[in-house]
Amino acid sequence: MLHNKIADSDDWSSLRISHKHDAEVVETILDLIPDDQVSSFISQADKLGMTSLHWSAYTDSTTVLAPALDRMSLVEQQETVQATDNRGWTMMHTAAYKDANLVMKTLQNKFGSEKEVKWKVLTCRTADGKTPLHIAVAERNIKAVITLLDFADDDCGSLLAETDNSGKTGLEYAAQGTLLEHCLRLAGGIKQISLLHSAVKNDDVKTVELVLENIGDSESIRDICLREDRNGFSVLQTAAVQNSVRVMETLTRQMTEDDCLQCLTTIGSNGETASHMACKL
């Protein structure tokens, strides 16, 4: 633990300083730490109570986050991600406040299939009961809002129903009459489907465009369009069944010809392609 105890006057260790600059340095430092000590090493806090992962979220840097999580068990990952600073904020709150899309996408990829852990990460609360979604909406960080709802997937309606200590939902933090409010209202009525599926089902081009503009660089439009709901319908299949021509055009014009062809001809878990469904209408 010597490496993390050699700190400057603000209790910044070499790991917290290096994560901003050099991934190789971070890897080298982590390689020197025994596997059973990585979690406690990463969880060392500075005078603000912030760990290396809090600072990763603050700067939207995955240099420390990705390799650190890879060296921990699922239980250790959950405990580390939910560690709070002096304000009672987890790294997810910090990411929501800073609109740190890369960090949130990394956590989504790590915990997306772990339903129980994912829900705990998404519903962690500050001292006044705010979830990361409350903070993202309050800060008008649309990219963070879209990522959090996407992370929640078919539980996004439940996430939006979560209230803070004053009884307010995330929707109540949004300015009235804005596209963000409209997006959240749509998410609030969702049962077992994603926000994008719901927008497509309602032929809601504006919300579809909003989601596509804010999905981040780490996920392609093709992957978004191939994602299935619980009934096995992909986004394009949903558009085909609803005969949502404007939505279909919005989705396909942002893809390459090869990606578009793949989305239209991929056989889903329901045994159908989007092209077959469109022809049945």
XYZ file of N, CA and C in Angstrom:
843
model
N 0.813 -1.208 0.000
C 0.000 0.000 0.000
C 0.853 1.266 0.000
N 2.177 1.093 -0.036
C 3.094 2.225 0.047
C 2.827 3.255 -1.039
N 2.518 2.798 -2.265
C 2.338 3.696 -3.407
C 1.212 4.693 -3.162
N 0.161 4.258 -2.513
C -0.980 5.135 -2.286
C -0.805 6.018 -1.055
N 0.181 5.678 -0.210
C 0.410 6.464 0.996
C 1.401 7.594 0.759
N 2.096 7.536 -0.373
C 2.987 8.634 -0.712
C 2.162 9.687 -1.424
N 1.671 10.651 -0.657
C 0.717 11.618 -1.198
C 1.232 13.031 -1.019
N 0.620 13.964 -1.780
C 0.981 15.366 -1.634
C 0.140 15.992 -0.520
N 0.183 17.306 -0.403
C -0.493 17.985 0.702
C -2.008 17.858 0.667
N -2.558 17.526 -0.474
C -4.005 17.335 -0.606
C -4.398 15.865 -0.554
N -3.443 15.008 -0.161
C -3.664 13.559 -0.106
C -3.881 12.956 -1.483
N -3.295 13.561 -2.504
C -3.360 12.990 -3.843
C -2.222 11.996 -4.012
N -2.558 10.735 -4.235
C -1.537 9.712 -4.441
C -1.065 9.737 -5.888
N -0.049 8.953 -6.176
C 0.476 8.864 -7.540
C -0.573 8.341 -8.502
N -1.473 7.467 -8.023
C -2.513 6.912 -8.889
C -3.512 7.997 -9.290
N -3.904 8.846 -8.355
C -4.882 9.886 -8.663
C -4.318 10.936 -9.607
N -3.025 11.168 -9.499
C -2.382 12.127 -10.394
C -2.184 11.522 -11.777
N -1.734 10.280 -11.827
C -1.387 9.661 -13.110
C -2.594 9.328 -13.959
N -3.782 9.149 -13.351
C -4.946 8.731 -14.147
C -5.333 9.788 -15.167
N -4.898 11.016 -14.959
C -5.246 12.082 -15.892
C -4.330 12.090 -17.109
N -3.224 11.344 -17.032
C -2.207 11.533 -18.042
C -1.812 10.268 -18.820
N -1.591 9.154 -18.123
C -0.933 8.038 -18.777
C -1.525 6.705 -18.345
N -2.165 6.023 -19.284
C -2.773 4.722 -18.979
C -1.714 3.685 -18.608
N -0.547 3.744 -19.230
C 0.520 2.784 -18.936
C 1.007 2.929 -17.507
N 1.080 4.171 -17.025
C 1.502 4.403 -15.641
C 0.484 3.787 -14.686
N -0.796 3.982 -14.974
C -1.849 3.404 -14.135
C -1.736 1.888 -14.109
N -1.573 1.273 -15.276
C -1.429 -0.177 -15.362
C -0.226 -0.649 -14.552
N 0.876 0.083 -14.645
C 2.094 -0.294 -13.916
C 1.871 -0.235 -12.422
N 1.210 0.835 -11.959
C 0.931 0.970 -10.524
C 0.028 -0.161 -10.040
N -1.035 -0.445 -10.796
C -1.972 -1.495 -10.397
C -1.313 -2.871 -10.418
N -0.387 -3.091 -11.356
C 0.305 -4.376 -11.434
C 1.167 -4.638 -10.207
N 1.572 -3.572 -9.512
C 2.411 -3.716 -8.322
C 1.604 -4.060 -7.073
N 0.288 -3.950 -7.177
C -0.582 -4.180 -6.027
C -1.112 -5.612 -6.052
N -1.001 -6.361 -4.949
C -1.576 -7.714 -4.885
C -3.072 -7.664 -5.166
N -3.579 -8.686 -5.833
C -4.991 -8.702 -6.229
C -5.938 -8.484 -5.051
N -5.607 -9.048 -3.888
C -6.509 -8.932 -2.753
C -6.458 -7.556 -2.087
N -5.581 -6.669 -2.592
C -5.474 -5.324 -2.016
C -5.916 -4.224 -2.991
N -6.272 -4.617 -4.219
C -6.634 -3.625 -5.229
C -7.836 -2.798 -4.790
N -8.875 -3.446 -4.250
C -10.093 -2.747 -3.866
C -9.819 -1.683 -2.804
N -9.092 -2.059 -1.738
C -8.793 -1.092 -0.682
C -7.848 -0.012 -1.177
N -6.968 -0.363 -2.108
C -6.051 0.615 -2.692
C -6.822 1.671 -3.478
N -7.736 1.228 -4.323
C -8.549 2.137 -5.131
C -9.458 2.990 -4.256
N -9.903 2.439 -3.113
C -10.866 3.129 -2.258
C -10.240 4.164 -1.338
N -8.908 4.281 -1.351
C -8.260 5.302 -0.538
C -8.772 6.684 -0.946
N -9.197 7.485 0.036
C -9.813 8.778 -0.246
C -8.890 9.943 0.108
N -9.097 11.080 -0.564
C -8.343 12.297 -0.256
C -9.107 13.136 0.770
N -8.713 14.390 0.962
C -9.331 15.232 1.973
C -10.793 15.556 1.676
N -11.181 15.402 0.413
C -12.578 15.623 0.026
C -13.406 14.342 0.138
N -12.730 13.253 0.532
C -13.408 11.964 0.600
C -13.535 11.299 -0.752
N -12.878 11.856 -1.770
C -12.997 11.339 -3.131
C -11.899 10.314 -3.419
N -12.310 9.198 -3.989
C -11.384 8.153 -4.393
C -10.911 8.403 -5.826
N -10.028 7.543 -6.308
C -9.573 7.643 -7.695
C -10.741 7.530 -8.666
N -11.737 6.724 -8.312
C -12.879 6.551 -9.209
C -13.783 7.786 -9.205
N -13.894 8.467 -8.060
C -14.615 9.745 -8.056
C -13.953 10.726 -9.031
N -12.625 10.786 -9.002
C -11.914 11.715 -9.886
C -11.999 11.265 -11.338
N -12.075 9.950 -11.560
C -12.298 9.449 -12.922
C -13.622 9.970 -13.462
N -14.663 9.926 -12.602
C -15.977 10.425 -12.999
C -15.947 11.939 -13.198
N -15.224 12.635 -12.338
C -15.163 14.097 -12.416
C -14.531 14.555 -13.726
N -13.554 13.794 -14.224
C -12.855 14.170 -15.462
C -13.308 13.348 -16.666
N -14.299 12.461 -16.448
C -14.784 11.563 -17.505
C -13.633 10.784 -18.140
N -12.778 10.238 -17.275
C -11.628 9.448 -17.726
C -11.800 8.001 -17.291
N -11.608 7.073 -18.225
C -11.718 5.648 -17.897
C -10.343 5.010 -17.715
N -9.293 5.829 -17.644
C -7.924 5.316 -17.546
C -7.730 4.453 -16.313
N -8.280 4.892 -15.173
C -8.206 4.108 -13.941
C -9.389 3.157 -13.826
N -10.574 3.633 -14.184
C -11.812 2.899 -13.955
C -11.804 1.502 -14.568
N -11.545 1.414 -15.864
C -11.625 0.119 -16.555
C -10.650 -0.917 -15.996
N -9.335 -0.609 -15.919
C -8.402 -1.619 -15.392
C -8.643 -1.948 -13.929
N -9.086 -0.966 -13.147
C -9.337 -1.219 -11.725
C -10.485 -2.197 -11.537
N -11.588 -1.978 -12.254
C -12.739 -2.872 -12.131
C -12.402 -4.283 -12.607
N -11.563 -4.378 -13.624
C -11.176 -5.693 -14.153
C -10.408 -6.531 -13.137
N -9.817 -5.879 -12.147
C -9.006 -6.583 -11.151
C -9.772 -6.904 -9.875
N -11.084 -6.602 -9.867
C -11.881 -6.826 -8.657
C -13.011 -7.813 -8.906
N -13.466 -8.446 -7.831
C -14.637 -9.307 -7.918
C -15.880 -8.434 -8.058
N -17.017 -9.050 -8.379
C -18.266 -8.311 -8.548
C -18.652 -7.594 -7.258
N -18.472 -8.273 -6.131
C -18.801 -7.660 -4.833
C -17.899 -6.455 -4.575
N -16.602 -6.600 -4.850
C -15.664 -5.497 -4.663
C -15.973 -4.336 -5.606
N -16.346 -4.664 -6.840
C -16.711 -3.628 -7.810
C -17.886 -2.808 -7.292
N -18.900 -3.508 -6.804
C -20.100 -2.835 -6.308
C -19.766 -1.940 -5.124
N -18.982 -2.445 -4.181
C -18.626 -1.665 -2.991
C -17.805 -0.439 -3.364
N -16.891 -0.600 -4.306
C -16.021 0.502 -4.693
C -16.796 1.582 -5.440
N -17.660 1.166 -6.354
C -18.447 2.124 -7.134
C -19.425 2.881 -6.243
N -19.867 2.256 -5.149
C -20.836 2.897 -4.257
C -20.186 3.640 -3.087
N -18.865 3.707 -3.063
C -18.180 4.468 -2.013
C -18.565 5.937 -2.126
N -18.764 6.602 -0.990
C -19.215 7.996 -0.995
C -18.110 8.945 -0.533
N -18.159 10.181 -1.055
C -17.218 11.214 -0.630
C -17.780 11.953 0.582
N -17.164 13.052 0.965
C -17.598 13.787 2.163
C -18.999 14.366 2.034
N -19.484 14.520 0.796
C -20.840 15.022 0.574
C -21.871 13.905 0.564
N -21.391 12.659 0.540
C -22.298 11.525 0.424
C -22.582 11.134 -1.010
N -21.740 11.618 -1.937
C -21.915 11.311 -3.360
C -21.070 10.105 -3.755
N -21.665 9.203 -4.549
C -20.908 8.124 -5.176
C -20.299 8.646 -6.475
N -19.477 7.819 -7.111
C -18.898 8.236 -8.386
C -19.978 8.410 -9.454
N -21.111 7.694 -9.313
C -22.197 7.821 -10.283
C -22.865 9.188 -10.163
N -22.996 9.695 -8.931
C -23.521 11.048 -8.752
C -22.580 12.068 -9.399
N -21.285 11.851 -9.182
C -20.292 12.759 -9.755
C -20.350 12.721 -11.277
N -20.481 11.519 -11.837
C -20.562 11.363 -13.297
C -21.798 12.067 -13.850
N -22.924 11.951 -13.145
C -24.161 12.609 -13.581
C -24.007 14.123 -13.540
N -23.340 14.625 -12.506
C -23.134 16.068 -12.348
C -22.219 16.628 -13.434
N -21.206 15.856 -13.820
C -20.227 16.312 -14.806
C -20.553 15.866 -16.225
N -21.713 15.210 -16.418
C -22.104 14.726 -17.747
C -21.035 13.798 -18.316
N -20.504 12.929 -17.448
C -19.373 12.058 -17.796
C -19.873 10.793 -18.497
N -20.116 10.909 -19.781
C -20.746 9.839 -20.537
C -19.859 8.598 -20.671
N -18.554 8.792 -20.873
C -17.644 7.658 -21.031
C -17.619 6.791 -19.776
N -17.568 7.435 -18.627
C -17.548 6.702 -17.359
C -18.852 5.943 -17.159
N -19.985 6.592 -17.417
C -21.272 5.922 -17.239
C -21.449 4.763 -18.218
N -20.949 4.931 -19.441
C -21.022 3.838 -20.412
C -20.159 2.656 -19.970
N -19.008 2.952 -19.365
C -18.146 1.876 -18.854
C -18.858 1.094 -17.759
N -19.531 1.802 -16.859
C -20.285 1.142 -15.800
C -21.478 0.375 -16.370
N -22.106 0.926 -17.393
C -23.214 0.234 -18.046
C -22.741 -1.088 -18.654
N -21.608 -1.045 -19.338
C -21.066 -2.261 -19.948
C -20.655 -3.284 -18.890
N -20.205 -2.784 -17.732
C -19.749 -3.682 -16.671
C -20.912 -4.317 -15.920
N -21.951 -3.540 -15.619
C -23.037 -4.017 -14.760
C -24.372 -4.207 -15.477
N -24.411 -3.957 -16.784
C -25.669 -4.012 -17.513
C -26.418 -5.326 -17.398
N -25.682 -6.434 -17.305
C -26.325 -7.753 -17.229
C -26.540 -8.218 -15.790
N -26.042 -7.440 -14.830
C -26.210 -7.781 -13.410
C -27.340 -6.921 -12.851
N -28.558 -7.406 -12.977
C -29.741 -6.585 -12.705
C -29.750 -6.003 -11.293
N -29.450 -6.809 -10.298
C -29.506 -6.336 -8.918
C -28.442 -5.273 -8.651
N -27.223 -5.542 -9.120
C -26.125 -4.590 -8.927
C -26.405 -3.307 -9.693
N -26.874 -3.456 -10.924
C -27.186 -2.302 -11.756
C -28.184 -1.384 -11.061
N -29.223 -1.955 -10.479
C -30.241 -1.151 -9.834
C -29.676 -0.399 -8.628
N -28.788 -1.048 -7.888
C -28.172 -0.385 -6.732
C -27.292 0.778 -7.176
N -26.588 0.594 -8.283
C -25.723 1.658 -8.802
C -26.562 2.841 -9.283
N -27.689 2.547 -9.936
C -28.537 3.602 -10.492
C -29.345 4.339 -9.425
N -29.641 3.682 -8.308
C -30.510 4.287 -7.294
C -29.755 4.683 -6.026
N -28.422 4.726 -6.093
C -27.655 5.200 -4.939
C -28.084 6.645 -4.648
N -28.075 7.020 -3.364
C -28.669 8.303 -2.973
C -27.695 9.185 -2.200
N -27.852 10.488 -2.405
C -27.107 11.462 -1.623
C -27.791 11.618 -0.264
N -27.237 12.476 0.598
C -27.825 12.680 1.925
C -29.265 13.198 1.836
N -29.567 13.965 0.771
C -30.942 14.465 0.605
C -31.777 13.600 -0.341
N -31.291 12.376 -0.592
C -32.102 11.396 -1.308
C -32.061 11.460 -2.811
N -31.161 12.237 -3.385
C -31.101 12.370 -4.845
C -30.367 11.185 -5.466
N -30.959 10.645 -6.527
C -30.288 9.635 -7.338
C -29.440 10.350 -8.401
N -28.574 9.628 -9.101
C -27.827 10.255 -10.204
C -28.753 10.889 -11.245
N -29.933 10.302 -11.479
C -30.863 10.867 -12.452
C -31.381 12.230 -11.991
N -31.699 12.363 -10.701
C -32.117 13.660 -10.171
C -31.065 14.726 -10.486
N -29.814 14.387 -10.253
C -28.726 15.349 -10.442
C -28.540 15.678 -11.918
N -28.583 14.666 -12.771
C -28.408 14.892 -14.205
C -29.506 15.790 -14.763
N -30.751 15.560 -14.337
C -31.870 16.387 -14.807
C -31.729 17.812 -14.279
N -31.386 17.945 -12.997
C -31.242 19.274 -12.396
C -30.169 20.095 -13.104
N -29.115 19.429 -13.556
C -28.016 20.113 -14.239
C -28.263 20.257 -15.740
N -29.389 19.755 -16.230
C -29.733 19.788 -17.653
C -28.680 19.069 -18.493
N -28.108 18.016 -17.915
C -27.094 17.235 -18.623
C -27.786 16.141 -19.435
N -28.227 16.494 -20.624
C -29.065 15.612 -21.423
C -28.363 14.312 -21.780
N -27.055 14.380 -22.043
C -26.331 13.157 -22.387
C -26.335 12.188 -21.210
N -26.136 12.719 -19.997
C -26.159 11.872 -18.805
C -27.561 11.293 -18.578
N -28.594 12.097 -18.797
C -29.976 11.624 -18.625
C -30.266 10.469 -19.576
N -29.920 10.641 -20.840
C -30.162 9.595 -21.833
C -29.388 8.330 -21.480
N -28.135 8.485 -21.053
C -27.309 7.327 -20.709
C -27.881 6.593 -19.502
N -28.324 7.328 -18.492
C -28.900 6.696 -17.303
C -30.183 5.943 -17.636
N -31.047 6.541 -18.463
C -32.278 5.853 -18.871
C -31.960 4.635 -19.726
N -30.939 4.748 -20.571
C -30.517 3.630 -21.395
C -29.931 2.522 -20.525
N -29.156 2.912 -19.521
C -28.571 1.979 -18.554
C -29.693 1.219 -17.843
N -30.739 1.926 -17.436
C -31.862 1.292 -16.744
C -32.639 0.365 -17.659
N -32.581 0.629 -18.966
C -33.232 -0.189 -19.982
C -34.728 -0.290 -19.683
N -35.270 -1.495 -19.516
C -36.716 -1.616 -19.336
C -37.166 -1.280 -17.915
N -36.234 -0.846 -17.072
C -36.597 -0.354 -15.742
C -36.526 1.171 -15.672
N -36.445 1.839 -16.844
C -36.278 3.295 -16.815
C -37.505 4.000 -16.239
N -38.688 3.427 -16.433
C -39.880 4.004 -15.819
C -39.802 3.948 -14.304
N -39.303 2.828 -13.784
C -39.145 2.677 -12.333
C -38.081 3.625 -11.798
N -37.010 3.813 -12.564
C -35.950 4.731 -12.144
C -36.493 6.155 -12.037
N -37.304 6.538 -13.002
C -37.856 7.889 -13.001
C -38.862 8.082 -11.866
N -39.437 6.999 -11.374
C -40.415 7.090 -10.290
C -39.750 7.247 -8.924
N -38.429 7.048 -8.861
C -37.717 7.190 -7.592
C -37.781 8.647 -7.117
N -38.037 8.847 -5.829
C -38.161 10.199 -5.284
C -37.022 10.525 -4.322
N -36.733 11.836 -4.187
C -35.743 12.272 -3.204
C -36.432 12.464 -1.851
N -35.723 12.996 -0.874
C -36.284 13.133 0.475
C -37.470 14.091 0.542
N -37.591 14.973 -0.456
C -38.725 15.905 -0.492
C -39.888 15.362 -1.307
N -39.734 14.126 -1.826
C -40.817 13.504 -2.588
C -40.822 13.827 -4.060
N -39.761 14.454 -4.574
C -39.705 14.824 -5.977
C -39.066 13.730 -6.825
N -39.652 13.481 -8.004
C -39.055 12.575 -8.974
C -38.110 13.370 -9.870
N -37.363 12.671 -10.699
C -36.475 13.344 -11.640
C -37.234 14.252 -12.588
N -38.443 13.839 -12.969
C -39.261 14.641 -13.881
C -39.534 16.030 -13.317
N -39.734 16.105 -12.003
C -40.068 17.381 -11.371
C -38.891 18.352 -11.323
N -37.721 17.873 -11.686
C -36.545 18.745 -11.765
C -36.389 19.344 -13.164
N -37.180 18.879 -14.109
C -37.063 19.342 -15.490
C -37.937 20.571 -15.710
N -37.420 21.508 -16.508
C -38.198 22.703 -16.844
C -39.397 22.320 -17.704
N -40.544 22.907 -17.419
C -41.763 22.575 -18.149
C -41.674 23.029 -19.609
N -42.240 22.201 -20.482
C -42.318 22.546 -21.890
C -41.054 22.273 -22.685
N -40.043 21.691 -22.044
C -38.789 21.407 -22.747
C -38.819 20.005 -23.344
N -37.924 19.762 -24.296
C -37.812 18.434 -24.887
C -37.361 17.417 -23.838
N -36.538 17.869 -22.895
C -36.102 16.986 -21.816
C -37.291 16.532 -20.984
N -38.193 17.443 -20.654
C -39.383 17.071 -19.895
C -40.230 16.068 -20.682
N -40.388 16.316 -21.978
C -41.163 15.406 -22.824
C -40.538 14.013 -22.814
N -39.227 13.968 -22.932
C -38.493 12.696 -22.939
C -38.710 11.942 -21.627
N -38.633 12.659 -20.519
C -38.809 12.038 -19.209
C -40.250 11.574 -18.992
N -41.212 12.358 -19.476
C -42.616 11.933 -19.358
C -42.865 10.643 -20.127
N -42.244 10.545 -21.285
C -42.364 9.324 -22.085
C -41.756 8.148 -21.331
N -40.572 8.377 -20.733
C -39.902 7.315 -19.974
C -40.712 6.914 -18.749
N -41.407 7.881 -18.149
C -42.169 7.605 -16.939
C -43.320 6.640 -17.143
N -43.791 6.521 -18.368
C -44.906 5.619 -18.643
C -44.491 4.283 -19.221
N -43.177 4.041 -19.228
C -42.668 2.828 -19.872
C -42.819 1.603 -18.973
N -43.284 0.531 -19.540
C -43.384 -0.759 -18.852
C -42.640 -1.805 -19.689
N -41.500 -2.258 -19.196
C -40.749 -3.380 -19.768
C -40.202 -3.128 -21.172
N -40.014 -1.872 -21.557
C -39.320 -1.575 -22.804
C -38.415 -0.366 -22.581
N -37.477 -0.156 -23.478
C -36.543 0.949 -23.329
C -37.168 2.252 -23.815
N -36.500 3.356 -23.491
C -36.979 4.666 -23.930
C -37.046 4.737 -25.448
N -36.016 4.232 -26.134
C -35.999 4.302 -27.592
C -37.114 3.453 -28.197
N -37.324 2.243 -27.673
C -38.430 1.421 -28.152
C -39.769 2.149 -27.989
N -39.938 2.795 -26.831
C -41.188 3.510 -26.572
C -41.365 4.674 -27.541
N -40.279 5.416 -27.803
C -40.349 6.537 -28.745
C -40.712 6.052 -30.143
N -40.107 4.940 -30.544
C -40.387 4.381 -31.865
C -41.848 3.921 -31.940
N -42.292 3.279 -30.885
C -43.660 2.768 -30.860
C -44.672 3.898 -30.970
N -44.305 5.077 -30.457
C -45.195 6.237 -30.493
C -44.929 7.147 -31.692
N -44.068 6.694 -32.608
C -43.718 7.478 -33.798
C -43.210 8.870 -33.395
N -42.434 8.894 -32.315
C -41.954 10.141 -31.718
C -40.555 10.449 -32.266
N -40.492 11.119 -33.395
C -39.226 11.371 -34.081
C -38.301 12.248 -33.240
N -38.856 13.257 -32.564
C -38.012 14.168 -31.783
C -37.260 13.442 -30.675
N -37.944 12.544 -29.974
C -37.273 11.800 -28.909
C -36.264 10.813 -29.486
N -36.599 10.189 -30.602
C -35.649 9.296 -31.270
C -34.372 10.058 -31.621
N -34.527 11.243 -32.185
C -33.365 12.059 -32.551
C -32.567 12.455 -31.313
N -33.277 12.776 -30.231
C -32.615 13.161 -28.984
C -31.772 12.014 -28.439
N -32.325 10.812 -28.456
C -31.586 9.642 -27.967
C -30.368 9.375 -28.846
N -30.549 9.399 -30.154
C -29.447 9.104 -31.071
C -28.329 10.133 -30.968
N -28.683 11.377 -30.712
C -27.675 12.432 -30.590
C -26.841 12.292 -29.326
N -27.352 11.550 -28.349
C -26.693 11.520 -27.037
C -26.302 10.127 -26.573
N -26.220 9.186 -27.487
C -25.840 7.834 -27.067
C -24.345 7.702 -26.850
N -23.539 8.680 -27.307
C -22.099 8.618 -27.093
C -21.397 7.901 -28.226
N -20.082 8.059 -28.277
C -19.290 7.487 -29.355
C -19.053 5.986 -29.201
N -19.261 5.459 -27.986
C -18.896 4.070 -27.715
C -19.930 3.064 -28.209
N -21.047 3.523 -28.682
C -22.087 2.605 -29.143
C -22.622 3.067 -30.487
N -22.646 2.178 -31.463
C -23.063 2.562 -32.809
C -24.584 2.553 -32.938
N -25.063 3.288 -33.923
C -26.503 3.298 -34.214
C -26.971 1.886 -34.556
N -26.140 1.146 -35.232
C -26.501 -0.232 -35.593
C -26.791 -1.069 -34.348
N -25.904 -0.984 -33.342
C -26.102 -1.769 -32.126
C -27.373 -1.351 -31.401
N -27.645 -0.039 -31.409
C -28.870 0.467 -30.786
C -30.098 -0.110 -31.484
N -30.064 -0.131 -32.811
C -31.216 -0.587 -33.588
C -31.443 -2.087 -33.484
N -30.398 -2.838 -33.158
C -30.519 -4.290 -33.028
C -30.915 -4.729 -31.621
N -30.902 -3.797 -30.675
C -31.251 -4.146 -29.303
C -32.716 -4.544 -29.221
N -32.991 -5.621 -28.491
C -34.349 -6.154 -28.413
C -35.016 -5.816 -27.084
N -36.355 -5.703 -27.127
C -37.106 -5.562 -25.889
C -37.406 -6.951 -25.345
N -38.195 -7.037 -24.300
C -38.461 -8.342 -23.668
C -39.303 -9.257 -24.545
N -39.946 -8.696 -25.554
C -40.731 -9.514 -26.483
C -39.922 -9.958 -27.694
N -38.635 -9.603 -27.698
C -37.762 -10.021 -28.789
C -37.805 -9.122 -30.003
N -38.390 -7.933 -29.876
C -38.472 -6.996 -30.997
C -37.304 -6.018 -30.954
N -36.572 -5.913 -32.051
C -35.529 -4.894 -32.144
C -36.186 -3.541 -32.390
N -35.378 -2.489 -32.322
C -35.915 -1.143 -32.552
C -36.480 -1.027 -33.962
N -35.742 -1.542 -34.954
C -36.225 -1.456 -36.336
C -37.457 -2.326 -36.555
N -37.520 -3.472 -35.893
C -38.705 -4.313 -35.999
C -39.924 -3.597 -35.420
N -39.721 -2.904 -34.307
C -40.809 -2.136 -33.708
C -41.290 -1.052 -34.665
N -40.355 -0.370 -35.309
C -40.715 0.660 -36.290
C -41.486 0.067 -37.463
N -41.060 -1.136 -37.900
C -41.722 -1.793 -39.024
C -43.158 -2.180 -38.668
N -43.348 -2.758 -37.475
C -44.681 -3.179 -37.037
C -45.615 -1.979 -36.890
N -45.059 -0.862 -36.416
C -45.878 0.340 -36.207
C -46.045 1.160 -37.484
N -45.376 0.700 -38.540
C -45.390 1.438 -39.807
C -44.908 2.880 -39.605
N -43.866 3.031 -38.764
C -43.315 4.350 -38.437
C -42.273 4.739 -39.487
N -42.733 5.230 -40.597
C -41.854 5.542 -41.723
C -40.854 6.639 -41.361
N -41.318 7.690 -40.702
C -40.415 8.800 -40.352
C -39.319 8.347 -39.386
N -39.690 7.496 -38.451
C -38.708 6.971 -37.498
C -37.716 6.071 -38.218
N -38.233 5.217 -39.105
C -37.359 4.327 -39.870
C -36.344 5.138 -40.678
N -36.797 6.196 -41.291
C -35.897 7.053 -42.071
C -34.858 7.719 -41.168
N -35.291 8.175 -39.992
C -34.383 8.822 -39.046
C -33.280 7.862 -38.605
N -33.656 6.617 -38.353
C -32.689 5.611 -37.895
C -31.731 5.193 -39.001
N -32.273 4.902 -40.166
C -31.444 4.321 -41.233
C -30.523 5.336 -41.902
N -30.908 6.600 -41.943
C -30.053 7.578 -42.630
C -28.774 7.889 -41.845
N -28.723 7.466 -40.573
C -27.531 7.695 -39.761
C -26.599 6.490 -39.749
N -26.947 5.469 -40.548
C -26.115 4.268 -40.627
C -25.456 4.151 -41.993
N -24.369 3.388 -42.039
C -23.774 3.068 -43.337
C -24.697 2.087 -44.050
N -24.479 1.915 -45.336
C -25.323 0.998 -46.109
C -25.214 -0.426 -45.585
N -23.999 -0.849 -45.232
C -23.803 -2.210 -44.715
C -24.491 -2.405 -43.375
N -24.376 -1.406 -42.486
C -25.026 -1.510 -41.177
C -26.543 -1.518 -41.319
N -27.036 -0.697 -42.234
C -28.478 -0.641 -42.475
C -28.992 -1.990 -42.974
N -28.259 -2.594 -43.904
C -28.642 -3.902 -44.445
C -28.640 -4.960 -43.348
N -27.632 -4.901 -42.476
C -27.560 -5.871 -41.384
C -28.754 -5.742 -40.446
N -29.130 -4.506 -40.125
C -30.260 -4.282 -39.225
C -31.576 -4.762 -39.826
N -31.706 -4.600 -41.124
C -32.953 -4.980 -41.793
C -33.073 -6.482 -42.005
N -31.944 -7.178 -42.063
C -31.961 -8.615 -42.407
C -31.568 -9.534 -41.254
N -31.216 -8.971 -40.099
C -30.865 -9.812 -38.949
C -32.112 -10.470 -38.383
N -32.052 -11.773 -38.200
C -33.175 -12.523 -37.630
C -33.119 -12.384 -36.110
N -34.172 -11.836 -35.525
C -34.213 -11.641 -34.082
C -34.606 -12.908 -33.347
N -34.652 -12.812 -32.025
C -35.019 -13.975 -31.218
C -36.471 -14.387 -31.439
N -37.258 -13.504 -32.071
C -38.649 -13.840 -32.408
C -38.759 -14.548 -33.760
N -37.595 -14.789 -34.402
C -37.577 -15.519 -35.664
C -37.882 -14.700 -36.883
N -37.959 -13.372 -36.741
C -38.324 -12.492 -37.835
C -37.218 -11.453 -38.096
N -37.224 -10.889 -39.299
C -36.376 -9.738 -39.594
C -37.261 -8.500 -39.705
N -36.659 -7.339 -39.630
C -37.424 -6.102 -39.796
C -38.039 -6.029 -41.190
N -37.317 -6.520 -42.178
C -37.820 -6.515 -43.557
C -39.054 -7.388 -43.706
N -39.034 -8.595 -43.100
C -40.189 -9.479 -43.161
C -41.415 -8.813 -42.530
N -41.193 -8.173 -41.361
C -42.319 -7.529 -40.670
C -42.903 -6.400 -41.481
N -42.041 -5.626 -42.149
C -42.521 -4.509 -42.961
C -43.340 -5.005 -44.140
N -42.938 -6.137 -44.720
C -43.650 -6.699 -45.877
C -45.010 -7.270 -45.507
N -45.206 -7.608 -44.249
C -46.482 -8.211 -43.813
C -47.584 -7.171 -43.667
N -47.190 -5.881 -43.605
C -48.198 -4.845 -43.363
C -49.105 -4.671 -44.577
